[in-house]
Coordinates of C-alpha atoms in Angstrom, one line a residue:
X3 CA 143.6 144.9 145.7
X4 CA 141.8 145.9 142.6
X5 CA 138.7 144.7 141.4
X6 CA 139.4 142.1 139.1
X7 CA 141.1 140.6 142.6
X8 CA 137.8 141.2 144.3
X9 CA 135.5 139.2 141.9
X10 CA 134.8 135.7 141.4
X11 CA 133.2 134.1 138.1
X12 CA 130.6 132.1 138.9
X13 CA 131.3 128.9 136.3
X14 CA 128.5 127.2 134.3
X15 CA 127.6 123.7 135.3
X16 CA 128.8 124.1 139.1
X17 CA 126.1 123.1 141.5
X18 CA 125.9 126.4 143.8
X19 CA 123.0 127.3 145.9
X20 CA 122.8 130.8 147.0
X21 CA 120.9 132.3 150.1
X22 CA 119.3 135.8 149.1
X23 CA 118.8 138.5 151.4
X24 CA 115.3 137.6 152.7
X25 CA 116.8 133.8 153.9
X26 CA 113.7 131.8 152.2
X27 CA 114.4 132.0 148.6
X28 CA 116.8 129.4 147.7
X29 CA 117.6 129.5 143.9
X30 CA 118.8 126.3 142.6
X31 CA 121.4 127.9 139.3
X32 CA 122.5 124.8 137.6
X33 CA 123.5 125.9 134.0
X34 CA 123.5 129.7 135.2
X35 CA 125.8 132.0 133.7
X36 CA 126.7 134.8 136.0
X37 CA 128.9 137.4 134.4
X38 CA 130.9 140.5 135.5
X39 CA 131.6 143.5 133.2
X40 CA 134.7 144.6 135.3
X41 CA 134.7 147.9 132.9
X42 CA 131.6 149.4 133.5
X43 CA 131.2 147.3 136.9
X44 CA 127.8 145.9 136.2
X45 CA 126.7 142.3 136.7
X46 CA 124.2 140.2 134.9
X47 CA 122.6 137.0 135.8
X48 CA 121.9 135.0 133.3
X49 CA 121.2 137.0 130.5
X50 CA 118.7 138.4 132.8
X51 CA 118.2 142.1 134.2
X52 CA 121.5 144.2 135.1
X53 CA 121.7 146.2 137.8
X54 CA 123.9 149.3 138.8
X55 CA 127.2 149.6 139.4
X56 CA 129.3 147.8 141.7
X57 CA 130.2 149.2 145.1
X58 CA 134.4 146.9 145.5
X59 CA 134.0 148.0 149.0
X60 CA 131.2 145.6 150.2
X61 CA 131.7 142.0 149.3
X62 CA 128.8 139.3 148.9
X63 CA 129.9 135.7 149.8
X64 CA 127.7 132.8 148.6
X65 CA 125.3 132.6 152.1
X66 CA 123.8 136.3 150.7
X67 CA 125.5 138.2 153.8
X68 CA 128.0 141.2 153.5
X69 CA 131.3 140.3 154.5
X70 CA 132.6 142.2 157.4
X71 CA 135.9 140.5 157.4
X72 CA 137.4 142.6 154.4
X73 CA 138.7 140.0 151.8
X74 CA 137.8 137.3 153.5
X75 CA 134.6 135.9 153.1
X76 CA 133.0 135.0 156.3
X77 CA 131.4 131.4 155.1
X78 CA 132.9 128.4 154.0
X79 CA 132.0 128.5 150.3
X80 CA 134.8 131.3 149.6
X81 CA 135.1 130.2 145.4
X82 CA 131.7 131.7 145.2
X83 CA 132.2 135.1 146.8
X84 CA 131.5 137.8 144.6
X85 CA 131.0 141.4 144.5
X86 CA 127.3 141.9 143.5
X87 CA 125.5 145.5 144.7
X88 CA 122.9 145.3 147.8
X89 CA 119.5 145.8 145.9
X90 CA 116.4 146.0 147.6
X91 CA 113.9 142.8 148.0
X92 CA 111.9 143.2 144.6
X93 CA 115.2 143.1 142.5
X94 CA 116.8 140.1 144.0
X95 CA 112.9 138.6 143.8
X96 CA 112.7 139.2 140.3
X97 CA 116.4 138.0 139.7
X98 CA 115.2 134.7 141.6
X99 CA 112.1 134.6 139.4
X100 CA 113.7 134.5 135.8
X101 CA 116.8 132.3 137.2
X102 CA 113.7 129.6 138.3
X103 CA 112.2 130.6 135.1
X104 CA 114.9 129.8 132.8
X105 CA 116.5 126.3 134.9
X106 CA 112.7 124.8 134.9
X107 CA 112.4 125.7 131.2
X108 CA 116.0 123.5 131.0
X109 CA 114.5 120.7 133.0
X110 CA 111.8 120.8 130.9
X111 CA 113.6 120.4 127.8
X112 CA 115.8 117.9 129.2
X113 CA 112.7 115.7 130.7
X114 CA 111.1 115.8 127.5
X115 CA 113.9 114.9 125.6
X116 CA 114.2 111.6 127.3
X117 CA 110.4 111.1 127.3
X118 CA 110.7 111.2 123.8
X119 CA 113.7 109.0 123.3
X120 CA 112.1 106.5 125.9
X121 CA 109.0 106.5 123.9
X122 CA 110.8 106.0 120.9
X123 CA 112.5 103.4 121.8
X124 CA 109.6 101.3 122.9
X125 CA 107.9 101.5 120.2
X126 CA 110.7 100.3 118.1
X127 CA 110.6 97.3 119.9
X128 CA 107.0 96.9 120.4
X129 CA 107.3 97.0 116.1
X130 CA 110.5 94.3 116.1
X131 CA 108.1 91.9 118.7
X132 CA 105.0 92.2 116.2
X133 CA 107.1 91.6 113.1
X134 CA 108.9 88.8 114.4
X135 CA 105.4 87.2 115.3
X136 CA 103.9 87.6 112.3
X137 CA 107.2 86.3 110.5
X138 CA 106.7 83.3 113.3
X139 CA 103.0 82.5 112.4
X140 CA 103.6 82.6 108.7
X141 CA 106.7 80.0 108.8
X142 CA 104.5 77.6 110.4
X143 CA 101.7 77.9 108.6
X144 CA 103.6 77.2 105.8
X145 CA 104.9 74.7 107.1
X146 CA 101.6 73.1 108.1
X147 CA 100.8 74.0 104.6
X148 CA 103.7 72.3 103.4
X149 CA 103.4 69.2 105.5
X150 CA 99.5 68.4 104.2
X151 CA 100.6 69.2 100.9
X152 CA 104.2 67.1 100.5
X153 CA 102.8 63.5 101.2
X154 CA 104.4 61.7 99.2
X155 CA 101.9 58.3 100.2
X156 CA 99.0 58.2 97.7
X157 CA 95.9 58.7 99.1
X158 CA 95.0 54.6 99.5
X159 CA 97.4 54.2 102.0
X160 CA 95.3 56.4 104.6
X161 CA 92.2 54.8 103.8
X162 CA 93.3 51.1 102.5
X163 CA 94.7 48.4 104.6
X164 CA 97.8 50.0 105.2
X165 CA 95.7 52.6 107.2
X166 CA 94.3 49.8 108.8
X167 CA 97.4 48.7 109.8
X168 CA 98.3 51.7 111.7
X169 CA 95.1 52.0 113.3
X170 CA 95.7 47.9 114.6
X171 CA 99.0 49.0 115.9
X172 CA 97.1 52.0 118.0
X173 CA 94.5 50.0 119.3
X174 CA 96.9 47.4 120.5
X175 CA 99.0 50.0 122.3
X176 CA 96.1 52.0 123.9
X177 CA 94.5 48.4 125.1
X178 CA 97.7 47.6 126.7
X179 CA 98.3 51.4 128.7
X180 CA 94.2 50.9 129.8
X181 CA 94.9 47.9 131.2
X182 CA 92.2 46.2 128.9
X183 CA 92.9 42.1 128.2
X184 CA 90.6 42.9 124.8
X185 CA 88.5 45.8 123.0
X186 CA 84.9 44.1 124.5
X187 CA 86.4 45.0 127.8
X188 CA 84.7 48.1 130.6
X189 CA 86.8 50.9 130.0
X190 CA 88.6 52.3 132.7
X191 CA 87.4 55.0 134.3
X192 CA 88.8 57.9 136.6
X193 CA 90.6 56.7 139.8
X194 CA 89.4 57.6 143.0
X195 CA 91.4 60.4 144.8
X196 CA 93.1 58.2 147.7
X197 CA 93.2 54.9 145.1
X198 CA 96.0 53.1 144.3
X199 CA 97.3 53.5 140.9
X200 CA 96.7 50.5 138.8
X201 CA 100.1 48.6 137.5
X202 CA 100.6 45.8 134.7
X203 CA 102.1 42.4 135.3
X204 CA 105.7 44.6 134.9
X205 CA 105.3 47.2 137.2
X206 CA 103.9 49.6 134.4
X207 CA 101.5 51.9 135.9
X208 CA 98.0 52.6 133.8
X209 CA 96.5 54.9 132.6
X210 CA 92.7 55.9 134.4
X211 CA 92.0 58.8 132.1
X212 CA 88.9 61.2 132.9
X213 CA 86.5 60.8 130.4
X214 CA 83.8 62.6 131.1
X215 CA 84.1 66.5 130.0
X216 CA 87.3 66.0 128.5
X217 CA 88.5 66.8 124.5
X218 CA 90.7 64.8 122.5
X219 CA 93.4 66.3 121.3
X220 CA 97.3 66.0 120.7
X221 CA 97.9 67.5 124.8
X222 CA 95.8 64.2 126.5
X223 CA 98.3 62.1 128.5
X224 CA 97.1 59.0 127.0
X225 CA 97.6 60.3 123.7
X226 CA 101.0 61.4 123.8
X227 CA 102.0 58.1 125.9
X228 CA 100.1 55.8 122.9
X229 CA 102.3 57.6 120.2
X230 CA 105.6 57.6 122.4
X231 CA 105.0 53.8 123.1
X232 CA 104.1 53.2 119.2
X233 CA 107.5 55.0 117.8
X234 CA 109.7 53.2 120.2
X235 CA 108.2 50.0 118.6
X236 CA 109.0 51.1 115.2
X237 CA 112.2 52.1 115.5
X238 CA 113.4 48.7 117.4
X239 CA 111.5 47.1 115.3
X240 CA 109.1 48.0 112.0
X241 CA 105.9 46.7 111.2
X242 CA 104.3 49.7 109.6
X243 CA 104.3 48.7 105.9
X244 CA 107.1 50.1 103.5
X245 CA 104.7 52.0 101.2
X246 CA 104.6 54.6 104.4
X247 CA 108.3 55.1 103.7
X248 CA 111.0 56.3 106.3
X249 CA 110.1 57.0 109.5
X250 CA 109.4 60.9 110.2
X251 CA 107.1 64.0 111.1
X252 CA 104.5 63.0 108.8
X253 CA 103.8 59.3 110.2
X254 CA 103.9 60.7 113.5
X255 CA 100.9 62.7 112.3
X256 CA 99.4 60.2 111.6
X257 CA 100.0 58.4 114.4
X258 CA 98.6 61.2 116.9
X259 CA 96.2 61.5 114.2
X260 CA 94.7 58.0 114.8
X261 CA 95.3 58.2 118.7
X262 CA 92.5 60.6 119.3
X263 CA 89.9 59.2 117.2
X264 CA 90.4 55.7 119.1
X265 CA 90.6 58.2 122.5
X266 CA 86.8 59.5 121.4
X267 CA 86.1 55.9 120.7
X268 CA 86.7 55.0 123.6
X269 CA 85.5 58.3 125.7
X270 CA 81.8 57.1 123.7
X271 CA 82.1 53.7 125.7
X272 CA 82.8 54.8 128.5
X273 CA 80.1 57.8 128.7
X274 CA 77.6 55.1 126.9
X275 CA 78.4 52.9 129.8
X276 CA 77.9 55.5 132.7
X277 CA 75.7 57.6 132.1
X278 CA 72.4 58.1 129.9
X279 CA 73.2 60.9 127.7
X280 CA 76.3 59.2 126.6
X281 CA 73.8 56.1 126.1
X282 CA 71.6 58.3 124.0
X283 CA 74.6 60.0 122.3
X284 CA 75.8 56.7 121.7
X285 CA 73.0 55.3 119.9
X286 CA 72.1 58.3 118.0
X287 CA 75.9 58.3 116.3
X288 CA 76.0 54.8 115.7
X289 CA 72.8 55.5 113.5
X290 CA 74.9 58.4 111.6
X291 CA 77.0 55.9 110.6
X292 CA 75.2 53.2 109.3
X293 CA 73.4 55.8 107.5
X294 CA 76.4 57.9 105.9
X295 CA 78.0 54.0 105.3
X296 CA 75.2 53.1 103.2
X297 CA 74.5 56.3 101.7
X298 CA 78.7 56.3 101.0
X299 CA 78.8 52.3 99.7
X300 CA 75.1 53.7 97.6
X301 CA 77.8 56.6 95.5
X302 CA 80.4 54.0 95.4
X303 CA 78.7 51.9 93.4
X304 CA 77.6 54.5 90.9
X305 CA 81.2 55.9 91.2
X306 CA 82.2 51.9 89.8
X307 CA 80.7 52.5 86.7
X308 CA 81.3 55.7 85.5
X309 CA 83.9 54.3 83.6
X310 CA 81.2 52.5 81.4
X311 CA 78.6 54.8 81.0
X312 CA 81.5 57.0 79.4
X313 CA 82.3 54.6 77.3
X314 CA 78.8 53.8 76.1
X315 CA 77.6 57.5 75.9
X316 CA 80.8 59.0 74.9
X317 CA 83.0 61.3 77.1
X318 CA 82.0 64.4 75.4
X319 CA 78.1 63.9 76.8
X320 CA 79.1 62.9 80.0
X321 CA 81.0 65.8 81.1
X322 CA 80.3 66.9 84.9
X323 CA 79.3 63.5 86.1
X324 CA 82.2 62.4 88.3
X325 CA 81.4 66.1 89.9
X326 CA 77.8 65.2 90.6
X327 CA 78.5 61.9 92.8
X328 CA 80.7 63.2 95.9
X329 CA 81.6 60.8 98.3
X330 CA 79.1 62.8 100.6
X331 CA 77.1 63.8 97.9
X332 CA 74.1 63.4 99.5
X333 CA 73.3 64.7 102.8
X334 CA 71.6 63.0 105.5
X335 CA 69.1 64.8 107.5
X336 CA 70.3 63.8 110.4
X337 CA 74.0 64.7 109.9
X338 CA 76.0 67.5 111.2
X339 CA 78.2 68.2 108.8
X340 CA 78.4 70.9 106.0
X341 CA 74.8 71.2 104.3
X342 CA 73.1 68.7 106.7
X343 CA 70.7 69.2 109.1
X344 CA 70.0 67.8 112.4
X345 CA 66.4 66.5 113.6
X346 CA 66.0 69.5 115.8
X347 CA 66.3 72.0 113.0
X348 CA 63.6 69.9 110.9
X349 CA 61.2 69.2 113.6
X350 CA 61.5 74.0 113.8
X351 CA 61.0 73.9 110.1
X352 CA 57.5 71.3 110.3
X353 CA 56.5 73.7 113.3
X354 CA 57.6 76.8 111.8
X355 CA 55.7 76.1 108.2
X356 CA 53.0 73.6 109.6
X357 CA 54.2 71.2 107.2
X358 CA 53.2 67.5 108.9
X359 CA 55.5 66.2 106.4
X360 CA 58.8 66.9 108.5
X361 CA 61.7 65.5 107.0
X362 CA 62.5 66.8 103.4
X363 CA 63.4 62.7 102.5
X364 CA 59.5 62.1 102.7
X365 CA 58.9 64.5 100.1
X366 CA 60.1 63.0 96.7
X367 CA 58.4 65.2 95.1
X368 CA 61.2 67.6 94.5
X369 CA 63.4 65.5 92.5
X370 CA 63.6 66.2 88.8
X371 CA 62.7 63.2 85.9
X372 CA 66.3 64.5 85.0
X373 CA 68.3 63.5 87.5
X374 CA 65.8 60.6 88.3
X375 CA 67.2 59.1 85.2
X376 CA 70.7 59.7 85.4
X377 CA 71.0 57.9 88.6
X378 CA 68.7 55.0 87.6
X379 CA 71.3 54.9 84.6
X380 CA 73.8 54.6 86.9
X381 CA 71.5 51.8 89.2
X382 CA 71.3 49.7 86.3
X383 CA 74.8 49.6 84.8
X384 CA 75.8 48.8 88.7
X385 CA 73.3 46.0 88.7
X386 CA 73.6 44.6 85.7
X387 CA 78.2 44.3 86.4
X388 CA 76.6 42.9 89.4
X389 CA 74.9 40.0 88.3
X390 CA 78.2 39.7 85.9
X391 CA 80.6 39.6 89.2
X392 CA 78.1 37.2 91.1
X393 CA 79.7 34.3 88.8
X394 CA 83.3 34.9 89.3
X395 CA 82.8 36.4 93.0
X396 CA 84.4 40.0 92.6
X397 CA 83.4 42.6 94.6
X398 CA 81.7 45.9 93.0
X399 CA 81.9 49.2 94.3
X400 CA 82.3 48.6 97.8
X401 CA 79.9 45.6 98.5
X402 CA 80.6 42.0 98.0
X403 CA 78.7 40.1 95.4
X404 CA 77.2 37.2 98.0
X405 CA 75.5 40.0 99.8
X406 CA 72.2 40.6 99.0
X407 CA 70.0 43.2 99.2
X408 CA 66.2 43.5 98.9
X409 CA 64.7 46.1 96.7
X410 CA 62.9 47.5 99.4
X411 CA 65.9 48.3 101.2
X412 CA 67.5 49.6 97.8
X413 CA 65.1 51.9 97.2
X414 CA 64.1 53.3 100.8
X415 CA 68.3 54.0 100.7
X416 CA 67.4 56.0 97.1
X417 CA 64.6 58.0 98.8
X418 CA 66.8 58.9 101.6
X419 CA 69.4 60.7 99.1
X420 CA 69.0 64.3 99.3
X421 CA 70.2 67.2 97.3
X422 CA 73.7 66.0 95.0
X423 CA 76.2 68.9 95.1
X424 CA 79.6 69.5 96.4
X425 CA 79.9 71.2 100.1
X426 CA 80.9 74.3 98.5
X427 CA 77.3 74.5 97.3
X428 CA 75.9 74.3 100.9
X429 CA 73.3 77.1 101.9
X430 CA 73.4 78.5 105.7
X431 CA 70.1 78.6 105.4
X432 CA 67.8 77.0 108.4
X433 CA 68.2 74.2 108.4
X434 CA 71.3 74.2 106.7
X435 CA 71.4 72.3 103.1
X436 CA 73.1 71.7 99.9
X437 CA 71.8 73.8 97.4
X438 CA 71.4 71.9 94.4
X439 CA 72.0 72.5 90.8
X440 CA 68.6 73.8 89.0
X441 CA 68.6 70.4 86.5
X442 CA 67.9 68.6 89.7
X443 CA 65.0 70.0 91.2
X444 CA 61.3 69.8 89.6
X445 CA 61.0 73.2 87.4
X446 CA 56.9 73.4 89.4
X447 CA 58.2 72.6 92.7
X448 CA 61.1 75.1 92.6
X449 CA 58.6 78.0 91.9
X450 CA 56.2 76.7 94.0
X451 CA 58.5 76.9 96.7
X452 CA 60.6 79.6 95.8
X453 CA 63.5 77.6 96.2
X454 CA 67.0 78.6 95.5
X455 CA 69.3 76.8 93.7
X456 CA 72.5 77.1 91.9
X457 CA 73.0 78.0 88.5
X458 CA 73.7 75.0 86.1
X459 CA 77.3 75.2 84.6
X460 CA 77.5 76.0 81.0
X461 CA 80.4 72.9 80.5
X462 CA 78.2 70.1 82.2
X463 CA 77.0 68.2 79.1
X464 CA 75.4 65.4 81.6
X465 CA 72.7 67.8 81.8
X466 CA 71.5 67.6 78.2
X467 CA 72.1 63.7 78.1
X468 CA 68.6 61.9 76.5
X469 CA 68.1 58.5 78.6
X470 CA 65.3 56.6 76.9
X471 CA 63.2 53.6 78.8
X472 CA 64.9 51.2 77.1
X473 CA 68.0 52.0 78.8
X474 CA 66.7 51.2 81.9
X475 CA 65.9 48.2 84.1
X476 CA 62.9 47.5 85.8
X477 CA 63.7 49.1 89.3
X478 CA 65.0 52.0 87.9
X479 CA 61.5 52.3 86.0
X480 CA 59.7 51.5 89.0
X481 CA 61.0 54.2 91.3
X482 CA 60.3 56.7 88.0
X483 CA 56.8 55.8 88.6
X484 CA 56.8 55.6 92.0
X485 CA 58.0 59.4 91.9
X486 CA 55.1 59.8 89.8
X487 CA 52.7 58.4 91.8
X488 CA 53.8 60.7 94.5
X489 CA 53.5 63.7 92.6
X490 CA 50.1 62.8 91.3
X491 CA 49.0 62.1 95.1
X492 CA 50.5 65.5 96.4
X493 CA 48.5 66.8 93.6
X494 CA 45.1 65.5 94.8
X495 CA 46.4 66.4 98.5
X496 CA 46.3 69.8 97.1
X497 CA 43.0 69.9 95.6
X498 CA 41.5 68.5 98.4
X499 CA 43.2 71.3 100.9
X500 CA 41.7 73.5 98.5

């Protein structure tokens, strides 16, 4: 048999293990490429080292032994047999070594590869997650941007009777879940852990919310039960009045809108009734509001007649004056809100400048003749369509013409008024105010004080607008002297600090 007979390929991909001479070195060659040159009777190994030439008489099987069998070999694995030469322990060491070499350089490769694609692939879907939550977060915000800004119910109907109606129709449904025969009623509180739950006369259970370190928002159980119970009513049957419109999203708003602020409402009762802070709490925001009310009613009579100081001063030497009477365009010092300070922050300013005089509404002094005359304008165009409304019994600006007020009261509510200015003029300053325009403020004081204010704009004619005595009543006069008086007396205050 010659010696193409003899030798065996070894084929690329097969999964061989062979057993060299020494019995420990097991060489794993996956991907291997073991070749015979039958010409010159060499083999090579990989692309590795050759060695000498072939000796056809002594056949190598697969377990590393020479067969003694002839042909034959003498293991199981005969496909693998092949006719290699008997080289001494360093060769078949170093043949081992680059074989390793060369499949863990494969593995490598191949590991990497995957890493790589693995990787890759993540990442690409880490990308598709964050670009479909932006693209999420950017539809609803438009569409909360949408829904504030498609109303299509004028701006009356939230605040008029018609929101009065809706807030009825809450209050009746939240009385009724409570368990409350009327709103003068205890409010429920928390049920006990082994109490009964409370039912109405038809089996309903009640609602026993827990008050007391709990928000108000759209997720309270109450809540969501007052608006469910509400909708039902109006679609069997619809009392809301037609100026809302149809039925929708934007009514249900509204809805859960006006369910937590009567929730609050009554999470203030119930606190007030319970325990002292919420008594104290209580008190102190009932105070707010009286105060912001007056101080609101105060700019809506000046807002009344705008109209007519317009019309008697002309439009082009009134410009800027609608701007200068916000609806909170004067802060209380008690308030909360944008450019308003709270008594805590004015009690660190008196301590912090050892100014006895703590609250800035006790210091008049401030104020500017300027603006002391447009608003005592405005005072006594009010009063005088007042006494003209008193005879046919029409309300103006907000009040009703039967009530009276004193002139006291009038004028303490005048001396209250802070700084006029929008909330986009507020300072963060401490306390926190509305910085005011510079026509406002007394030219001295300001640079006494240093005070900061905002520019005056270049289009606000109201600013260069001559008011003369004669246009003015007698209160309006009187509290110009008044604030006269009261610079003259922080003037001798002064001189007798000095």
């Amino acid at each position: 048999m010659d010696l193409s007979q003899q030798t065996q390929y070894y084929e690329p991909g097969s999964q061989s293990q062979y057993n060299f001479p020494d019995r420990a070195l097991q060489i794993n060659m996956n991907s291997a490429h073991l070749s015979q040159d039958s010409t010159f009777g060499t083999a090579n190994v990989g692309g590795g080292p050759t060695y000498g030439p072939l000796d056809p008489s002594i056949h190598h099987c697969g377990c590393g032994d020479a067969c003694t069998c002839g042909i034959d070999c003498c293991c199981d694995d005969q496909l693998n047999c092949f006719s290699v030469p008997e080289p001494g322990q360093a060769k078949w060491k170093e043949l081992a070594q680059h074989v390793q070499q060369q499949v863990h350089s494969q593995f490598e490769a191949q590991i990497q590869q995957r890493v790589d694609e693995t990787v890759a692939a993540e990442l690409a879907q880490l990308q598709a997650k964050i670009a479909h939550l932006e693209q999420y977060q950017a539809e609803k915000a438009a569409d909360t941007k949408a829904a504030h800004s498609s109303t299509k119910m004028p701006k009356e109907y939230f605040e008029g009777e018609s929101h009065l109606c809706l807030q009825d129709l809450i209050k009746v449904a939240m009385l009724g879940l409570l368990g409350m025969p009327d709103a003068k009623s205890p409010v429920p509180g928390p049920l006990e852990d082994d109490a009964v739950p409370r039912v109405n006369e038809q089996g309903d259970t009640l609602h026993n919310p827990v008050w007391a370190g709990q928000k108000a928002n759209g997720a309270q159980p109450l809540v969501i039960a007052v608006v469910n119970l509400v909708w039902r009513n109006e679609n069997d049957s619809r009392t809301l009045p037609e100026e809302f419109g149809p039925l929708n999203d934007e009514i249900k708003a509204m809805l859960k809108k006006a369910a937590i602020q009567h929730w609050r409402t009554k999470q203030r009762r119930w606190l007030a009734e319970n325990t002292e802070r919420g008594a104290a709490q209580l008190v102190h925001k009932l105070g707010w509001n009286g105060r912001y009310q007056r101080l609101k009613r105060l700019a809506d009579i000046r807002r009344s007649v705008i109209a007519q100081m317009i019309e008697e001063y002309g439009a082009e030497n009134c410009v800027g004056l609608p701007a200068l009477i916000h609806s909170p365009w004067c802060s209380d010092d008690d308030g909360e809100g944008p450019g308003q300070a709270n008594p805590e922050q004015w009690q660190d300013r008196r301590l912090a400048t050892g100014d006895p005089r703590a609250r800035e509404r006790l210091r008049p002094e401030w104020r500017s003749k300027k603006q002391d005359r447009i608003f005592g304008l405005l005072d006594t165009l009010a009063r005088k369509a007042e006494t003209k409304a008193a005879d046919s019994h029409v309300p103006i600006g907000g009040r009703h013409s039967g009530k009276k007020r004193s002139k006291d009261r009038r004028r303490s509510q005048y001396r209250v008024i802070r700084f006029p200015g929008f909330p986009e003029n507020s300072s963060k300053a401490s306390p926190a105010k509305r910085t005011p325009y510079q026509w406002s403020v007394n030219p001295r004081w300001r640079q006494e004080n240093n005070y900061e204010c905002v520019p005056d704009p270049a289009e606000f004619t109201i600013f260069n607008l001559v008011i003369p005595d004669e246009h003015l009543d007698r209160e309006a006069l009187a509290l110009l002297a008044g604030v006269a008086e009261d610079d003259a007396c922080l003037a001798d205050d002064e001189a007798e600090k000095d």
